[in-house]
Coordinates of C-alpha atoms in Angstrom, one line a residue:
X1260 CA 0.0 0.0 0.0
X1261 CA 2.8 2.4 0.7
X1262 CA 4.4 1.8 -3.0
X1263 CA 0.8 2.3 -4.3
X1264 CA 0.5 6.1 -2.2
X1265 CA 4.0 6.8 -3.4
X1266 CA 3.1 6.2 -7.2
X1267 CA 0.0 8.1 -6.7
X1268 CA 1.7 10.7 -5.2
X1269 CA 4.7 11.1 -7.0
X1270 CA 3.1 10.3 -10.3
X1271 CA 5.7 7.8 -10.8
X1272 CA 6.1 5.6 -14.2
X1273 CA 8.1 2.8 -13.7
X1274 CA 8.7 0.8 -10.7
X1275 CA 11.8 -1.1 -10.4
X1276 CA 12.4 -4.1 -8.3
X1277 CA 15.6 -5.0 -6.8
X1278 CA 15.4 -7.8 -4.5
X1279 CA 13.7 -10.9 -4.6
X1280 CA 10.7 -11.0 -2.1
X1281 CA 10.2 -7.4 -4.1
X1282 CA 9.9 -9.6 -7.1
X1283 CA 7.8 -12.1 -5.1
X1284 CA 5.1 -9.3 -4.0
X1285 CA 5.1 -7.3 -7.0
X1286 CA 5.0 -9.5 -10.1
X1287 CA 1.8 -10.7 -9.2
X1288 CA 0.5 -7.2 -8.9
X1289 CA 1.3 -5.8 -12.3
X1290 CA -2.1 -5.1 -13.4
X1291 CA -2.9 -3.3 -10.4
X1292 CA -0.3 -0.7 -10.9
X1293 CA -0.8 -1.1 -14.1
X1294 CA -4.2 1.1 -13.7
X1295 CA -2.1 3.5 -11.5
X1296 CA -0.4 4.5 -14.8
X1297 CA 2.8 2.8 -13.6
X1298 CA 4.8 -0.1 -15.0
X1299 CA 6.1 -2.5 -13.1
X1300 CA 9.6 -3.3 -14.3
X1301 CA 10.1 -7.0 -13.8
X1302 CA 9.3 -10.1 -15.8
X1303 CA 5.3 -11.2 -15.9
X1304 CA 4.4 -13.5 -13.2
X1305 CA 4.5 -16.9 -14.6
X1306 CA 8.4 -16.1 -16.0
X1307 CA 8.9 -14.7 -12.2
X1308 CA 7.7 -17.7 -10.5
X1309 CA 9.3 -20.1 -13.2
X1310 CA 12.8 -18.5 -12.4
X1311 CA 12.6 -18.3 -8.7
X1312 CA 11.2 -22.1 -8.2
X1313 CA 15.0 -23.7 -8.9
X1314 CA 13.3 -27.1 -9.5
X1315 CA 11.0 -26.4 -11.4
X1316 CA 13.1 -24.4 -13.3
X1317 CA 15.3 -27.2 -13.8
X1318 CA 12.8 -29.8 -15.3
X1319 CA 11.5 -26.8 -17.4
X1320 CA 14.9 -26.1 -19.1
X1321 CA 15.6 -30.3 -19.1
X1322 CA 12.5 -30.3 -21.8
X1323 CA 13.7 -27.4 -23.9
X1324 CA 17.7 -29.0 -23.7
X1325 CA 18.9 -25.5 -24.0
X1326 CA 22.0 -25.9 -21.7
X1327 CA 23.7 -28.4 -19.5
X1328 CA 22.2 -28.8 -16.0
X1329 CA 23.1 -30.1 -12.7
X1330 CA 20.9 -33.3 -11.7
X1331 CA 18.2 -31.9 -9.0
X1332 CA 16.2 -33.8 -6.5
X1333 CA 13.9 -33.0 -3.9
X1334 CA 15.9 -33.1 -0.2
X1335 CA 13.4 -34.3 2.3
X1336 CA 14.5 -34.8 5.7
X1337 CA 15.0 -38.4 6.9
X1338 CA 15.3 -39.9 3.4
X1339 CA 19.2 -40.8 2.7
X1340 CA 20.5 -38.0 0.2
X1341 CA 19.9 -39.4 -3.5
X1342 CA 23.6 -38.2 -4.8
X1343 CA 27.1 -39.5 -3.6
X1344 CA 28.9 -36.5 -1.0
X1345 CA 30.0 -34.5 -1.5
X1346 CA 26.3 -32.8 -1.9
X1347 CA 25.1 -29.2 -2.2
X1348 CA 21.5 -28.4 -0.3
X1349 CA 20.1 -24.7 -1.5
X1350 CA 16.6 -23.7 -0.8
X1351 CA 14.1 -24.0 -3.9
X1352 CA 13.6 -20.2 -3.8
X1353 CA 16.5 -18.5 -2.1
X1354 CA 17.9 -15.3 -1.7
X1355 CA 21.5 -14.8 -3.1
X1356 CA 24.0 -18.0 -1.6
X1357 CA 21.7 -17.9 2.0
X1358 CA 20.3 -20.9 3.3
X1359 CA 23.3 -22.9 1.1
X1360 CA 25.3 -25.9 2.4
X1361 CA 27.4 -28.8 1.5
X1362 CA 26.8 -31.8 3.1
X1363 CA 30.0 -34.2 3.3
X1364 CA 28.0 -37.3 4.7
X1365 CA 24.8 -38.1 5.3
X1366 CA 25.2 -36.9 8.8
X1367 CA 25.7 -33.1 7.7
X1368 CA 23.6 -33.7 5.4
X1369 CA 20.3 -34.6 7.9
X1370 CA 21.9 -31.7 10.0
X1371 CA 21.2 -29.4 7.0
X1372 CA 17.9 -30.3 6.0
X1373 CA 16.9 -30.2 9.9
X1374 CA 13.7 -28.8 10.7
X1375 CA 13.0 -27.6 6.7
X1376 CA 10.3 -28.9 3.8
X1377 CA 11.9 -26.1 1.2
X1378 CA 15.4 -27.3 -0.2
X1379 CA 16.9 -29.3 -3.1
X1380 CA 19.9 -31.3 -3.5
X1381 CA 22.2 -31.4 -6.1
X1382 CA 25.8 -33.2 -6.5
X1383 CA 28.8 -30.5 -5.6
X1384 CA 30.7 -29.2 -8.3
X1385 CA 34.0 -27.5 -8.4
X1386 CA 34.5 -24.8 -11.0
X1387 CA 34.1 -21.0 -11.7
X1388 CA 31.4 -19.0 -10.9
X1389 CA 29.9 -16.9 -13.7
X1390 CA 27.5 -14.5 -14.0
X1391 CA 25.4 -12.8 -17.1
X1392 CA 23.1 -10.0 -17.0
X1393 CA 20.6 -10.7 -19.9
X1394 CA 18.0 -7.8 -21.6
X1395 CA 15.8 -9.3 -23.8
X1396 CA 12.7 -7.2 -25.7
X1397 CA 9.4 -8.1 -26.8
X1398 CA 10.6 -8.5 -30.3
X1399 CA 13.3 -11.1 -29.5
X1400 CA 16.4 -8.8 -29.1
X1401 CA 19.2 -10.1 -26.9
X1402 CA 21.6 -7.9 -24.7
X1403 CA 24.1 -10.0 -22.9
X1404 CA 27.4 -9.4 -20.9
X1405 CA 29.0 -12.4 -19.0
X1406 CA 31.5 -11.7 -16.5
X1407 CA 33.4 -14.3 -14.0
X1408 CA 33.9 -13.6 -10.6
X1409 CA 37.1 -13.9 -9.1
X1410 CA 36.2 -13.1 -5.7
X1411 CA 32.5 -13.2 -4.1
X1412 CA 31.3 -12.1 -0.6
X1413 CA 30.0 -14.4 1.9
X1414 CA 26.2 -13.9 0.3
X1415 CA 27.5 -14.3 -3.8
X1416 CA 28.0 -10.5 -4.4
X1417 CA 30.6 -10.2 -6.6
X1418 CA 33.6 -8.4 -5.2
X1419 CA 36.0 -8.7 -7.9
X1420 CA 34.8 -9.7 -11.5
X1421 CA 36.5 -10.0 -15.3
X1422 CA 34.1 -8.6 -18.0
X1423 CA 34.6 -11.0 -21.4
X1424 CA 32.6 -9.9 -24.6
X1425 CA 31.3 -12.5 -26.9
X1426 CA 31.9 -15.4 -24.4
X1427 CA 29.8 -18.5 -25.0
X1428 CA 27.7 -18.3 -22.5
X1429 CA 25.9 -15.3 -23.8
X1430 CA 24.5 -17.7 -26.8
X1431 CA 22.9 -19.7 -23.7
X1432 CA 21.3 -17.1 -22.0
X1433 CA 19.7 -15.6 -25.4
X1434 CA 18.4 -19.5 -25.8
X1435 CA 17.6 -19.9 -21.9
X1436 CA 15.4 -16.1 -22.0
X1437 CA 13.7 -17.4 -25.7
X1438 CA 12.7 -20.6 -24.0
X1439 CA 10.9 -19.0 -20.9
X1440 CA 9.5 -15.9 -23.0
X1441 CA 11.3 -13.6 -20.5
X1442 CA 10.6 -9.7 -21.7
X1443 CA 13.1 -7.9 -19.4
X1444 CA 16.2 -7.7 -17.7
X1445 CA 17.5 -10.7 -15.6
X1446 CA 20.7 -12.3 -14.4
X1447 CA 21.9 -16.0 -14.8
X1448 CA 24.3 -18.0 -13.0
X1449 CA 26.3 -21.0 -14.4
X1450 CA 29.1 -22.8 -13.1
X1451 CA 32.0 -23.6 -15.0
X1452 CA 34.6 -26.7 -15.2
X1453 CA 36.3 -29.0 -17.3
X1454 CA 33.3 -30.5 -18.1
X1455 CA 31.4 -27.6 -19.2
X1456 CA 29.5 -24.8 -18.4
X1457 CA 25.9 -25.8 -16.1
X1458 CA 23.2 -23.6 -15.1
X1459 CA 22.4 -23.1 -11.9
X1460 CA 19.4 -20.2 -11.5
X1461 CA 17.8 -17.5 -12.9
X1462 CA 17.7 -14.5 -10.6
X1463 CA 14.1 -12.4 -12.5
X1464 CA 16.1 -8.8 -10.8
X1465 CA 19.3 -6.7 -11.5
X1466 CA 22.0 -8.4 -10.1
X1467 CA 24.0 -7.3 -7.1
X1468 CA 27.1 -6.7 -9.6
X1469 CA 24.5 -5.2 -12.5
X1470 CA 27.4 -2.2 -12.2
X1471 CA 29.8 -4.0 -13.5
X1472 CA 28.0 -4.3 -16.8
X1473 CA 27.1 -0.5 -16.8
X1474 CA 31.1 -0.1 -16.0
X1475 CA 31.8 -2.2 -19.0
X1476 CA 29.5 -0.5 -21.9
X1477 CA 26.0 -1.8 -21.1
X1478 CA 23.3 0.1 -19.4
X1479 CA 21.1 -2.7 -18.7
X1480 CA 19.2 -0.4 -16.4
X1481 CA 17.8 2.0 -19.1
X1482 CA 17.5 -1.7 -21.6
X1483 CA 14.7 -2.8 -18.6
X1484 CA 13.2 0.4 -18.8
X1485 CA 12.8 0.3 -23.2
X1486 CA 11.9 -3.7 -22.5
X1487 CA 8.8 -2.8 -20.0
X1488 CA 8.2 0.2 -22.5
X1489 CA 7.3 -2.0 -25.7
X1490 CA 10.6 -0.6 -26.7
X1491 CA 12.9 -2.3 -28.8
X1492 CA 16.6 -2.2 -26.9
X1493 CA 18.3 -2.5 -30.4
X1494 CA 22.1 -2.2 -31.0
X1495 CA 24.5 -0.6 -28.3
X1496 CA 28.3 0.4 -27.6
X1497 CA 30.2 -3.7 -27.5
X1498 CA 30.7 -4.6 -23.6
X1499 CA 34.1 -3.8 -23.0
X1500 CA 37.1 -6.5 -21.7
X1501 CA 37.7 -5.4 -18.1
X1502 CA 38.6 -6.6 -14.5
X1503 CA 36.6 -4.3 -12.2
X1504 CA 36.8 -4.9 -8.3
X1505 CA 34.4 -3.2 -5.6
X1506 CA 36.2 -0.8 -3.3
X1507 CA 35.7 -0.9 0.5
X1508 CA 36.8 2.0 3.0
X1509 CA 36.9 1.5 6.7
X1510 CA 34.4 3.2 9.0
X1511 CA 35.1 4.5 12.3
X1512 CA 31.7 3.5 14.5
X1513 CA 31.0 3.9 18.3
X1514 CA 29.4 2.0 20.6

């Protein structure tokens, strides 16, 4: 109700989500301020839901065979954990890397699931972590930029990234965002070994390290505004090759 007063007092045209339960409580409610004269800026609800239900994502993108996944089962509590440790639990609609854990045995593994109805497992895999923010219009036009990061924070925020144009990946997402009929901006995750490169979510938001993108030539923030406009986001400046790192300064607090 709040958001609603401030659109109907600011006269506001776009809303933009950031986080997920943002994306949870407003994607289903894009109608309503729809007849405020604003526009919701984040995918429609059943491409919302689809990318935060990791699961069901899964057997969705399994059908279409667009990329390489990670084998997913259901992690109920008390049943013996389907894949050989180690094993990685993740809730089925998390935030971020909360709520993540790798079981070694089966005894960490019971210890994770303790006391919770909402997780999947999934065999641990070694590799490198990458990240793409993906625009995609109504028409069928792909933005892209793939970036790996070197170093993440405790939650997944990318702390220090490399930026590399044209990179494989950016084929996948273009396929991944046709498949699902996403009209918007988003940001995929993958993980990436010797073996190849497997998906592991879709986050239906900016990403934490959206920046970096912006940084490197691609203003994915003003593509999600000509996406939920009708706009076509047509041809930009190439994403630029770069290694970008957050900076951090000390803070004197008192108690």
């Amino acid at each position: 109700e709040q958001l609603r007063e401030a659109v109907r007092r600011n006269g506001l045209d776009f809303l933009i989500p950031l986080t997920d339960p943002e994306v949870d409580a407003l994607a289903p409610r894009k109608a309503e301020f729809r007849a405020l004269g604003c526009t919701v800026c984040v995918p429609e609800e059943r491409v919302a839901a689809l990318c935060r239900r990791k699961d069901t994502m899964n057997r969705f993108l399994a059908e279409k065979g667009v990329c390489a996944l990670i084998p997913t089962e259901a992690a109920v509590p008390g049943r013996p954990c389907p894949f050989p440790f180690p094993a990685m639990v993740k809730p089925r609609s998390g935030r971020s890397s909360l709520g993540q854990a790798v079981a070694a045995d089966e005894k960490s593994y019971q210890t994770a699931l303790a006391g919770r109805e909402d997780c999947i497992v999934q065999p641990f895999l070694e590799g490198d972590i990458f990240c793409v923010d993906v625009a995609r219009d109504a028409f069928g036009h792909t933005r892209a930029a793939a970036r790996q990061e070197l170093l993440r924070n405790k939650s997944g925020l990318g702390m220090t990234v490399e930026v590399l144009p044209g990179h494989p990946l950016e084929a996948v997402c273009a396929a991944i965002a046709e498949a699902v009929g996403l009209v918007g901006v988003v940001n995929m995750e993958f993980i990436v070994n010797d073996s190849g490169a497997w998906f592991l979510e879709v986050n239906p938001r900016f990403s934490g390290g959206v920046g970096f993108s912006v940084l490197a030539g691609v203003d994915f923030p003003a593509l999600n505004l000509l996406c939920h406009a009708g706009e076509a986001i047509g041809s930009r400046a190439p994403v630029r090759e770069m290694t970008l790192a957050r900076r951090s300064s000390p803070v004197i607090t008192e108690i």
